[in-house]
PDB file of C-alpha atoms and ligand atoms in Angstrom:
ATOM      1  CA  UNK A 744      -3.222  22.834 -17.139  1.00 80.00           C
ATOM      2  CA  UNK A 745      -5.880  22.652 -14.168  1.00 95.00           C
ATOM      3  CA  UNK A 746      -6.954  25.956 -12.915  1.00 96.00           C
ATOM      4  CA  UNK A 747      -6.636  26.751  -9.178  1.00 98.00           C
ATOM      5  CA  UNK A 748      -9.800  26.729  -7.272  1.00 98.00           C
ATOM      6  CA  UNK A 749     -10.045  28.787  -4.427  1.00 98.00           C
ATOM      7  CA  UNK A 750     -13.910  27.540  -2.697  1.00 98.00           C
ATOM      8  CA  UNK A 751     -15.526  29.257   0.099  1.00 98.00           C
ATOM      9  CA  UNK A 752     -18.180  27.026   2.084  1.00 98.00           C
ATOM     10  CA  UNK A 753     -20.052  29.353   4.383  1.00 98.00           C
ATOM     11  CA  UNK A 754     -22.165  26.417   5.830  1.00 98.00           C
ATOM     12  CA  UNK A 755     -24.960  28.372   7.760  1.00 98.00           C
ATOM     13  CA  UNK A 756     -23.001  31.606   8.803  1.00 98.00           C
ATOM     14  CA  UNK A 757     -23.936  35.055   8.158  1.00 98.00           C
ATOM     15  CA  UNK A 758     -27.211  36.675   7.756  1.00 98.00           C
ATOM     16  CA  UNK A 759     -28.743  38.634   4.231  1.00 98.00           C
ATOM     17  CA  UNK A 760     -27.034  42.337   4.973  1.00 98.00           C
ATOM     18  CA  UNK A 761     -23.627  40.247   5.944  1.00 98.00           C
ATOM     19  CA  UNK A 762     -23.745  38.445   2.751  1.00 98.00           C
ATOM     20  CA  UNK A 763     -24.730  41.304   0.647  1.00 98.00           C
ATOM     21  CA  UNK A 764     -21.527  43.150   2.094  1.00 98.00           C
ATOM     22  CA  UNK A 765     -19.572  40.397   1.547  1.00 98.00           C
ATOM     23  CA  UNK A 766     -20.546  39.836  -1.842  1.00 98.00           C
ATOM     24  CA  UNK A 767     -20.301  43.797  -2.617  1.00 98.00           C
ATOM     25  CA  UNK A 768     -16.617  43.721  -1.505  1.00 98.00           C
ATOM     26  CA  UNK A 769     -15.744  41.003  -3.554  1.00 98.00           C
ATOM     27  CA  UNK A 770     -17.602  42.091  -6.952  1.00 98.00           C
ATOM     28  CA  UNK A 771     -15.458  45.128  -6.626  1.00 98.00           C
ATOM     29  CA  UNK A 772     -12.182  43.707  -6.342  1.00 97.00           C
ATOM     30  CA  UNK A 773     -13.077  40.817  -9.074  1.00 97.00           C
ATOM     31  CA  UNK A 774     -14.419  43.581 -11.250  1.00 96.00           C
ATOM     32  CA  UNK A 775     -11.153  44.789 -11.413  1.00 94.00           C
ATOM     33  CA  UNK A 776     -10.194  42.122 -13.617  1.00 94.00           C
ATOM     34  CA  UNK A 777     -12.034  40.709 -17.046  1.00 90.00           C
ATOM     35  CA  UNK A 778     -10.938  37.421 -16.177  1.00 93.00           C
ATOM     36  CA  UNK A 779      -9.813  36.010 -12.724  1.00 96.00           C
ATOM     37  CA  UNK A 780      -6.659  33.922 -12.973  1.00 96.00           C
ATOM     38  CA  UNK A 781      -8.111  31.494 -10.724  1.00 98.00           C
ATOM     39  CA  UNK A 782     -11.667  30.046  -9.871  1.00 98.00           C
ATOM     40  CA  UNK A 783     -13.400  31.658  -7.439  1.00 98.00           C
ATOM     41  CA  UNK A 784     -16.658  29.956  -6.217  1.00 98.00           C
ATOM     42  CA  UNK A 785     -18.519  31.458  -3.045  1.00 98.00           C
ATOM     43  CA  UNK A 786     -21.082  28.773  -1.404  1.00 98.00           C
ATOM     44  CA  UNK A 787     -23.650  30.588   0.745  1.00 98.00           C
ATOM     45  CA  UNK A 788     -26.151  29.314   2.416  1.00 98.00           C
ATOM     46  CA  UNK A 789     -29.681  28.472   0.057  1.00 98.00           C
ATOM     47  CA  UNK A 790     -31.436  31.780   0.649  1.00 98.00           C
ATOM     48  CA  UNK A 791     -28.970  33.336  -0.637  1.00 98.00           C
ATOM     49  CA  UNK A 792     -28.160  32.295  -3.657  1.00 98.00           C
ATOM     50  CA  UNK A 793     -30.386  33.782  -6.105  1.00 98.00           C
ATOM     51  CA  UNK A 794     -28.759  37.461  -4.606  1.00 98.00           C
ATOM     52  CA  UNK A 795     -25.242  35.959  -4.721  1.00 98.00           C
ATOM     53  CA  UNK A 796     -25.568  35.158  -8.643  1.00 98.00           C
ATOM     54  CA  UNK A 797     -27.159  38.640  -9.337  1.00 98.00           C
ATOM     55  CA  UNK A 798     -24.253  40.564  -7.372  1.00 98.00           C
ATOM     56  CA  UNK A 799     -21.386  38.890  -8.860  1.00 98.00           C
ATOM     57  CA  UNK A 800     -23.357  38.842 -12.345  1.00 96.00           C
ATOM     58  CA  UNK A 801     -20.725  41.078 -14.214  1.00 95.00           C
ATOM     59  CA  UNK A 802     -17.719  39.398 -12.548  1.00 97.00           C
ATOM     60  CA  UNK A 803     -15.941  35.689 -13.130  1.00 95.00           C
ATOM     61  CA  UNK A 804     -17.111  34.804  -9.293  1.00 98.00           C
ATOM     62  CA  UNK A 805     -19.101  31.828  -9.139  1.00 98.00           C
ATOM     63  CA  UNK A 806     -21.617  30.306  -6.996  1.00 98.00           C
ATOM     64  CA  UNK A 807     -22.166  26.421  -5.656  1.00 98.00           C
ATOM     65  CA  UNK A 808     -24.397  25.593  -3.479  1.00 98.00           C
ATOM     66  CA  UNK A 809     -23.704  23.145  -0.284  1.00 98.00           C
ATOM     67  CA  UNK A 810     -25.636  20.403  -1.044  1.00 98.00           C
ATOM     68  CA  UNK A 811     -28.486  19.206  -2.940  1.00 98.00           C
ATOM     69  CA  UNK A 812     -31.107  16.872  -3.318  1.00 98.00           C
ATOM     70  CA  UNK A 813     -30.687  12.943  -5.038  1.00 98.00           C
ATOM     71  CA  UNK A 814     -34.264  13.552  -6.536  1.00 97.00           C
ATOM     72  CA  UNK A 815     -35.366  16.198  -9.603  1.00 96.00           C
ATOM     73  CA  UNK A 816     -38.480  17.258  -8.958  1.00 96.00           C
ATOM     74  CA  UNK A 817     -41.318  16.309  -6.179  1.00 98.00           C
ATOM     75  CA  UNK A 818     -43.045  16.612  -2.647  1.00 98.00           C
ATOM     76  CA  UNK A 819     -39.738  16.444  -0.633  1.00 98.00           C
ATOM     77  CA  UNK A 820     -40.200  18.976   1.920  1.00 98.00           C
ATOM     78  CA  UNK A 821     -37.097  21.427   2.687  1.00 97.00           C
ATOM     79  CA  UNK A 822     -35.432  19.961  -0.188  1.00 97.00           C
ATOM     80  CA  UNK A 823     -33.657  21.490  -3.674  1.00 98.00           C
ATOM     81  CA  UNK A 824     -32.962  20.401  -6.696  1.00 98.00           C
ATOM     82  CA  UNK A 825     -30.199  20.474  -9.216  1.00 98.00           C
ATOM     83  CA  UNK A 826     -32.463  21.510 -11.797  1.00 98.00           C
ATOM     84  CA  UNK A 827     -33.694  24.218  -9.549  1.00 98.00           C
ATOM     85  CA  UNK A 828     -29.882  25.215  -8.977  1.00 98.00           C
ATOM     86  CA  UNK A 829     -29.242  25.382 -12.715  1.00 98.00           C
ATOM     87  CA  UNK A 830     -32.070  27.469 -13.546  1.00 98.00           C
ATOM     88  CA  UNK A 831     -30.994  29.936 -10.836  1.00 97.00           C
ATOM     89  CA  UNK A 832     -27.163  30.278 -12.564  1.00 97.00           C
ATOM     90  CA  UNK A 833     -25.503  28.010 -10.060  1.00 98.00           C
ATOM     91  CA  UNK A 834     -22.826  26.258 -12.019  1.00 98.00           C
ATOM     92  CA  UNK A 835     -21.589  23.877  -8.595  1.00 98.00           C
ATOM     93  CA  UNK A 836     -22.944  22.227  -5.457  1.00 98.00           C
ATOM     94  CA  UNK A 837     -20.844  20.333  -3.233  1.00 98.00           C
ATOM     95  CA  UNK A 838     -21.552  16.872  -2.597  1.00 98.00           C
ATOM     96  CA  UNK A 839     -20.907  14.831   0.848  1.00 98.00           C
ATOM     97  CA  UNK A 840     -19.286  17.189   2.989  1.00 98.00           C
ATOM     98  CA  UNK A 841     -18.242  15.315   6.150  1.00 97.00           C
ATOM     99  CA  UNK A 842     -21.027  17.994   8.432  1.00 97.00           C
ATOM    100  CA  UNK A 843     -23.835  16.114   5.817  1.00 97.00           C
ATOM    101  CA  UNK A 844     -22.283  12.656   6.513  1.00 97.00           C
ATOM    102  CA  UNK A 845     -22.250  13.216  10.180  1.00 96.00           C
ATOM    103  CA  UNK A 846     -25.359  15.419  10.681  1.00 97.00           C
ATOM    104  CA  UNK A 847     -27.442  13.429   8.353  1.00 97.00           C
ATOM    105  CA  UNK A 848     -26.393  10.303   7.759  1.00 97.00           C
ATOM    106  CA  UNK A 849     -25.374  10.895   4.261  1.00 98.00           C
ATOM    107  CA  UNK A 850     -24.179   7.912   2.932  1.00 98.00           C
ATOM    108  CA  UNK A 851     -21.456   7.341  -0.306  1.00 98.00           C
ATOM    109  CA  UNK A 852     -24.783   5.504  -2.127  1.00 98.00           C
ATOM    110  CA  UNK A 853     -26.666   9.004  -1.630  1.00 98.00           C
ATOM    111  CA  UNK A 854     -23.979  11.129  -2.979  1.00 98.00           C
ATOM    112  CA  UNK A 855     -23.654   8.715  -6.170  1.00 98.00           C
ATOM    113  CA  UNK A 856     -26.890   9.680  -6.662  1.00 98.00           C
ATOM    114  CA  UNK A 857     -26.378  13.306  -6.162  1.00 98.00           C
ATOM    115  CA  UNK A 858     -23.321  13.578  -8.031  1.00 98.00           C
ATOM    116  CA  UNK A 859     -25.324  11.667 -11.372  1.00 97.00           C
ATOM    117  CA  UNK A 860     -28.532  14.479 -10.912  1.00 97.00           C
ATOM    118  CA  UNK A 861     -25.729  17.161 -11.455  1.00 98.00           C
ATOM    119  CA  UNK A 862     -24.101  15.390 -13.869  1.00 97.00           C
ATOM    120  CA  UNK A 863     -26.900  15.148 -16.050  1.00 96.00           C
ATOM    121  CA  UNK A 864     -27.992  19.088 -15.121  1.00 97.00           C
ATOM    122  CA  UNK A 865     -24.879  20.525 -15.917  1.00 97.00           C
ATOM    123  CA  UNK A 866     -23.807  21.001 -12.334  1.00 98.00           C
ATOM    124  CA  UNK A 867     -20.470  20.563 -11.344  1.00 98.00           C
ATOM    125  CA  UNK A 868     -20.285  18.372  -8.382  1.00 98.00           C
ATOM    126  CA  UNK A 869     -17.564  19.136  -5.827  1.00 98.00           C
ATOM    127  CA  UNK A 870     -17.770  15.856  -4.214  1.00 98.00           C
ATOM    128  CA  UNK A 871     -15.782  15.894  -0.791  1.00 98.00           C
ATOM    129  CA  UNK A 872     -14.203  12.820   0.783  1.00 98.00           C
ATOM    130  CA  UNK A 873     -11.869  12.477   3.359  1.00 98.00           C
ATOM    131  CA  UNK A 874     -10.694  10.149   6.988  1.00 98.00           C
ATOM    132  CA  UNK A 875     -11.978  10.403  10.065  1.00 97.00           C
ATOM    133  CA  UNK A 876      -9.138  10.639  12.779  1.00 96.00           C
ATOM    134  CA  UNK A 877      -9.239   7.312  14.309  1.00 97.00           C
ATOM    135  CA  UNK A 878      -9.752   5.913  10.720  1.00 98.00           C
ATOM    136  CA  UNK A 879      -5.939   7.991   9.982  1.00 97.00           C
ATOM    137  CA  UNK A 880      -4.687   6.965  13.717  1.00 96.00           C
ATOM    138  CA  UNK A 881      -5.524   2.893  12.812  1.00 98.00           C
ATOM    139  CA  UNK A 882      -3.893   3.644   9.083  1.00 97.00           C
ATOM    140  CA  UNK A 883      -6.828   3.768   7.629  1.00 98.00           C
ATOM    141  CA  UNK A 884      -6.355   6.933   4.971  1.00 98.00           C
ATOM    142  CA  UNK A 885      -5.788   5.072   1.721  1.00 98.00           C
ATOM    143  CA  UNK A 886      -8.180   2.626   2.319  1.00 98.00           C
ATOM    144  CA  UNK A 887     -11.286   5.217   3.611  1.00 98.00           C
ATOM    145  CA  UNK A 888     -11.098   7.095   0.908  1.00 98.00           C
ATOM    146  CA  UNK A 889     -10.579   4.242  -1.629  1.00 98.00           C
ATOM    147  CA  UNK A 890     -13.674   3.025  -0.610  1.00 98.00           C
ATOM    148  CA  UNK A 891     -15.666   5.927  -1.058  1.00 98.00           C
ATOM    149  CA  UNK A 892     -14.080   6.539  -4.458  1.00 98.00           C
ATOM    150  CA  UNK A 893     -15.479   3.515  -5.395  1.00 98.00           C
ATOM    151  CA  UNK A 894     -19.079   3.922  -4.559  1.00 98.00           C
ATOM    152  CA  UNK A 895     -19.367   7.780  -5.257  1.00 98.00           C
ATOM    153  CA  UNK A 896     -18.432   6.391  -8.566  1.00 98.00           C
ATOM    154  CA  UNK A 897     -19.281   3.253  -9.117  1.00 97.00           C
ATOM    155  CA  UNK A 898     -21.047   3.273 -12.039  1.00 95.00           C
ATOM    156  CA  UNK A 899     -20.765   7.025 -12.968  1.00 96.00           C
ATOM    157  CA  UNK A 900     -19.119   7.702 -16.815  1.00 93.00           C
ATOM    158  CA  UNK A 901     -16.717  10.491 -17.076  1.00 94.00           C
ATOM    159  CA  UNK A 902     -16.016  12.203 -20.339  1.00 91.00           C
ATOM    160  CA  UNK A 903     -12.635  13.507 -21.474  1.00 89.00           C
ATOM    161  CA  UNK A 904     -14.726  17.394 -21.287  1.00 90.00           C
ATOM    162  CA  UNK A 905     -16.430  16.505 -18.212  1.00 91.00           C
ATOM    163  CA  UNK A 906     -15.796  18.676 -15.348  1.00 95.00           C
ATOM    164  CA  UNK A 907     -15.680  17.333 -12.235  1.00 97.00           C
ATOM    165  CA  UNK A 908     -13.986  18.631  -8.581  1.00 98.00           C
ATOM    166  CA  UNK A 909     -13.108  16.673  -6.159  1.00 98.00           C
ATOM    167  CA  UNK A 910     -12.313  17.874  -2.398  1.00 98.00           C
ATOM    168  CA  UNK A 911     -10.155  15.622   0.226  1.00 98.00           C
ATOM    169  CA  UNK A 912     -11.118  16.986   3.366  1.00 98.00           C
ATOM    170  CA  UNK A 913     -10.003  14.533   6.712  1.00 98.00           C
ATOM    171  CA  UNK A 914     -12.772  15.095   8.794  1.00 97.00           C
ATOM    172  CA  UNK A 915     -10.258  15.509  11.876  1.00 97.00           C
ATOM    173  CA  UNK A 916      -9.024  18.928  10.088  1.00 96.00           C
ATOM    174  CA  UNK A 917     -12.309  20.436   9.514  1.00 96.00           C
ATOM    175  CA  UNK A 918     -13.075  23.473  11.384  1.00 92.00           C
ATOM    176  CA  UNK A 919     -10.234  22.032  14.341  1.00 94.00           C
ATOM    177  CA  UNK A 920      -7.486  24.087  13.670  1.00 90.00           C
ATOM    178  CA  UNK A 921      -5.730  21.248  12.425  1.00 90.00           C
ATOM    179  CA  UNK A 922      -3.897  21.090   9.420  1.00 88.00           C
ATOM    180  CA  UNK A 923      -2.723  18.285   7.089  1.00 92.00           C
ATOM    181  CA  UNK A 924       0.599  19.032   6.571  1.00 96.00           C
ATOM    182  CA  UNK A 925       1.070  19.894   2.372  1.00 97.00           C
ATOM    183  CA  UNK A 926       3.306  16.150   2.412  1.00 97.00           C
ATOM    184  CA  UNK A 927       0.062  14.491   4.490  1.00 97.00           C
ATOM    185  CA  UNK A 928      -2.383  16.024   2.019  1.00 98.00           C
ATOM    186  CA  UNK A 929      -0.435  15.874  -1.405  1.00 98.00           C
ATOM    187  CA  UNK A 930      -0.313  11.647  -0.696  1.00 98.00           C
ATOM    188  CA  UNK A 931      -3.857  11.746  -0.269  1.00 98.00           C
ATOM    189  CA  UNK A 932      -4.236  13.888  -3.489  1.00 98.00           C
ATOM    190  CA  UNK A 933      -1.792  11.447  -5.530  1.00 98.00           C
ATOM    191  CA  UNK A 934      -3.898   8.854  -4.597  1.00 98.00           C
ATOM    192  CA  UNK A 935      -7.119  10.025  -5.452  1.00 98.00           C
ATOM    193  CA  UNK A 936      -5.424  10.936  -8.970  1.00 98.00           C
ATOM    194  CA  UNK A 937      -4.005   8.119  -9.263  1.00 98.00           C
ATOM    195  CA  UNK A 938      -7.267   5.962  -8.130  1.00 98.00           C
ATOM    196  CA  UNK A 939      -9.170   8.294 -11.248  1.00 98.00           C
ATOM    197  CA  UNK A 940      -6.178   7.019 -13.894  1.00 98.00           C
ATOM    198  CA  UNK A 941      -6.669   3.601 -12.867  1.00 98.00           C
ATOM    199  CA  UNK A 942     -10.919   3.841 -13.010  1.00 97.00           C
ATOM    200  CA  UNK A 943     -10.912   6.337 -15.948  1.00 97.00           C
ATOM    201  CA  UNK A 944      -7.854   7.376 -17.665  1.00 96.00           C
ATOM    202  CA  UNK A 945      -4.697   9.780 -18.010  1.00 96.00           C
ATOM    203  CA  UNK A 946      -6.479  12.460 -19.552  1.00 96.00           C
ATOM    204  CA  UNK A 947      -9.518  12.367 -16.806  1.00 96.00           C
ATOM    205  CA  UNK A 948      -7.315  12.115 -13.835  1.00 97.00           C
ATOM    206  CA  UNK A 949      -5.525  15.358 -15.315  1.00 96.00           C
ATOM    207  CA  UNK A 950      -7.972  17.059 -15.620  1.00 96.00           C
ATOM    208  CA  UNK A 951      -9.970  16.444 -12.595  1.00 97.00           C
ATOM    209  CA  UNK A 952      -9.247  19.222  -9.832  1.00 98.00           C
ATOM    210  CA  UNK A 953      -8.625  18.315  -6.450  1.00 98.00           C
ATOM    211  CA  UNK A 954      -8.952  20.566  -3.608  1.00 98.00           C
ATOM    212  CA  UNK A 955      -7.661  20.360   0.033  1.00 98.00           C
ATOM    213  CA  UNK A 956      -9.965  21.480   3.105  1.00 98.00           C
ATOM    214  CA  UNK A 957      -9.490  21.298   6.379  1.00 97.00           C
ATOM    215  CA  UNK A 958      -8.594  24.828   8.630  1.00 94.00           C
ATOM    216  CA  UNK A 959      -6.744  25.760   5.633  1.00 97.00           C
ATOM    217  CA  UNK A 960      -5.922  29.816   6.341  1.00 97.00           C
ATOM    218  CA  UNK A 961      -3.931  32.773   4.468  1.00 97.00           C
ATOM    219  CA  UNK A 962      -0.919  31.641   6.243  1.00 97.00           C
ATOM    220  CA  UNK A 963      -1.028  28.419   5.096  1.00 97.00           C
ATOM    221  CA  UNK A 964      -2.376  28.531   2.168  1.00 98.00           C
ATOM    222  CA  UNK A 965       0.671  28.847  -0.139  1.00 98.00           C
ATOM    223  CA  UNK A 966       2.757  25.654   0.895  1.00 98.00           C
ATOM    224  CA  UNK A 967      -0.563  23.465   0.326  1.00 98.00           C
ATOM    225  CA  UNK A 968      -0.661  25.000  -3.280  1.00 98.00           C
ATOM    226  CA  UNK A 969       2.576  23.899  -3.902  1.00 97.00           C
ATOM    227  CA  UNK A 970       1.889  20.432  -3.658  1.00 97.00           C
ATOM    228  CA  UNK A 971       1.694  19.237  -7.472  1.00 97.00           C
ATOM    229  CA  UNK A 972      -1.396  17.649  -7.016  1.00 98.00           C
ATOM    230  CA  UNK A 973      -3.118  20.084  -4.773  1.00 98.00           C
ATOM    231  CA  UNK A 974      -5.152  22.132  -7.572  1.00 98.00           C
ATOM    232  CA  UNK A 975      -7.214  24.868  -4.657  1.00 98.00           C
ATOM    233  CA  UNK A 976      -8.788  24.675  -1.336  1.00 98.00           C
ATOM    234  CA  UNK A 977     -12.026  24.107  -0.290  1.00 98.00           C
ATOM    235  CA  UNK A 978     -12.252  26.704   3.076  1.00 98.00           C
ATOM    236  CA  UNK A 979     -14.766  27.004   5.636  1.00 98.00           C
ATOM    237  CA  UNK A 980     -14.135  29.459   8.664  1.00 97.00           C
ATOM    238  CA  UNK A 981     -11.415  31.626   6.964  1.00 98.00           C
ATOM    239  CA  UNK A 982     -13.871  32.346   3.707  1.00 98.00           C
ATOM    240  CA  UNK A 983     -16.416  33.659   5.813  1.00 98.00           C
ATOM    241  CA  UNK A 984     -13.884  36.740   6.474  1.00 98.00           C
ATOM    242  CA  UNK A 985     -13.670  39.261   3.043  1.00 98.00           C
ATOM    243  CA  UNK A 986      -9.896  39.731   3.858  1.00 98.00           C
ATOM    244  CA  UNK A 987      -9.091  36.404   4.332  1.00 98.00           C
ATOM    245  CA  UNK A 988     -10.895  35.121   1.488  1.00 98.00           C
ATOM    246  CA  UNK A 989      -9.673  37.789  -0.324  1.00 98.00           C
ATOM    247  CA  UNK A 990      -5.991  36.973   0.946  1.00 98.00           C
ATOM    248  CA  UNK A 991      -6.691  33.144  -0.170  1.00 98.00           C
ATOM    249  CA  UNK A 992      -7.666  34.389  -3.700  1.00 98.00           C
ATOM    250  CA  UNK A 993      -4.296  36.699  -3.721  1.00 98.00           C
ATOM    251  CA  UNK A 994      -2.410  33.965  -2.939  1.00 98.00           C
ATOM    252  CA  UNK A 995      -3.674  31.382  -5.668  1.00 98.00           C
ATOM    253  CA  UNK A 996      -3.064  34.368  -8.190  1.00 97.00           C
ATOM    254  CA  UNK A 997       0.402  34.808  -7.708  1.00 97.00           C
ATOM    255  CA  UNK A 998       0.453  30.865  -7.824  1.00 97.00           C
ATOM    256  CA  UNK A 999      -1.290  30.447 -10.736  1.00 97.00           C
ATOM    257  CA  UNK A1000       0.779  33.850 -12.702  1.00 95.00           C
ATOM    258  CA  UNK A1001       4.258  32.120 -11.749  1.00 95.00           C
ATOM    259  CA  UNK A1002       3.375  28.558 -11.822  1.00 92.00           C
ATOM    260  CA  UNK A1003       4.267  26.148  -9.021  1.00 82.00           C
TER     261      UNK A1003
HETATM  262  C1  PEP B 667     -15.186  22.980   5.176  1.00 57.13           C
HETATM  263  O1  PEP B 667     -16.213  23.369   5.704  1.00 57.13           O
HETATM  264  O2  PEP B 667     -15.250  22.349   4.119  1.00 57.13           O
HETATM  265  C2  PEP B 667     -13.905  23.282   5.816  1.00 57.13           C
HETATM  266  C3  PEP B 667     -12.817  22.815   5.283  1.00 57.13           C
HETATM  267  O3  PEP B 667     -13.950  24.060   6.949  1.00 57.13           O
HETATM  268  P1  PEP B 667     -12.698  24.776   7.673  1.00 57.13           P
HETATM  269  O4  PEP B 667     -11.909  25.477   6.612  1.00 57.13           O
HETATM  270  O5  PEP B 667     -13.314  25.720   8.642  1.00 57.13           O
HETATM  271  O6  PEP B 667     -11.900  23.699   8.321  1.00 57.13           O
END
């Protein structure tokens, strides 16, 4: 039975104090329970993160960072590594997030490589893929993300205990308003599950969560979680607000407490 994942990506919003309050609001109300129902991973910005782990150090919150770098160790400049995130108690980093593809060039080859270094750190990659519009407009979906399945994990071993997230965000929905209806984004999710039965096995593609992102907000929320294979959301704007994120938590709760 996959846990529901409910992923805030903060990109580069909100300064120290903002964070700290943030973080403060949402220690308390996780405190309240010994363990959360459903995953809860925060992804601030890279300053922050050593604060972030310390703050929610009593509580089952979690912290990813929002990228990271394809090397270990060495003179790359602005860079960070996994082993650096694992020695700081960061237990997930996303991986090609479409603002890394577009921004800086980030290519599927790069994000193999990132997704291995975590691998072998004990990172868990959330490793986002996902259409562009014109590439959905031209019927593109299936294909897109096929293709970056393939060379995110070309030659990339997953074990039966290996955990492993996997985001679909369509690049058109991110941060637009937009929404992939839960039928639009459950065939994507079917496909990427059924894509990691066909390169792995059963038991992997099972296992593996996958996340929707793309505008996803508390009113929407629900009927995306519904989808059988739509395991959490990966949420931008609406995690930056402590309601809403804590509204988006609430929600995958009740989910997860009376099944879907
Ligand atoms: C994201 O940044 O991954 C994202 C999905 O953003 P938003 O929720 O703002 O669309």
């Amino acid at each position: 039975m996959r846990r529901i994942v409910v992923a805030g990506n903060w990109k580069m919003f909100k300064t120290f104090q903002e964070m700290v309050s943030f973080c403060c609001k949402l220690a308390g109300y996780a405190s309240e329970f010994e363990e959360l129902p459903v995953t809860s991973i925060i992804c601030p910005p890279f300053p922050y993160l050593h604060t972030s782990v310390e703050i929610f150090s009593a509580t089952d919150v979690h912290i990813g960072s929002q990228d990271v770098s394809m090397h270990d160790f060495g003179a790359y400049t602005g860079e960070v590594s996994a082993p650096m995130l694992i020695s700081m108690g960061i237990e997930y980093s996303l991986v090609g997030h479409s603002e890394r593809r577009q921004y800086h060039q980030e290519t599927d080859i790069e994000i193999n490589l990132k997704v291995k270094i975590l691998q072998s750190t004990g990172v868990v990659p959330i490793v986002c893929v996902g259409e562009k519009e014109q590439q959905r407009d031209e019927g593109k979906t299936d294909e897109v993300v096929t293709s970056q399945l393939e060379t995110i994990f070309a030659d990339i071993d997953i074990a039966a205990d290996t955990n492993l997230i996997i985001a679909y965000e369509p690049v058109w929905a991110i941060g637009t308003g937009k929404t992939a209806t839960p039928e639009m984004a459950q065939d994507v999710h079917k496909l990427i599950r059924d894509w990691l039965e066909i390169r792995y096995n059963k038991t992997i593609a099972e296992r593996v969560s996958i996340l929707y992102g793309g505008s996803i907000k508390p009113d929407n929320f629900a009927a995306l979680l519904a989808q059988p294979d739509i395991d959490g959301g990966l949420i931008g704007g609406a995690s930056l607000d402590i309601d809403n994120y804590l509204n988006l938590l609430q929600t995958g709760i009740k989910i997860a407490q009376e099944g879907k």
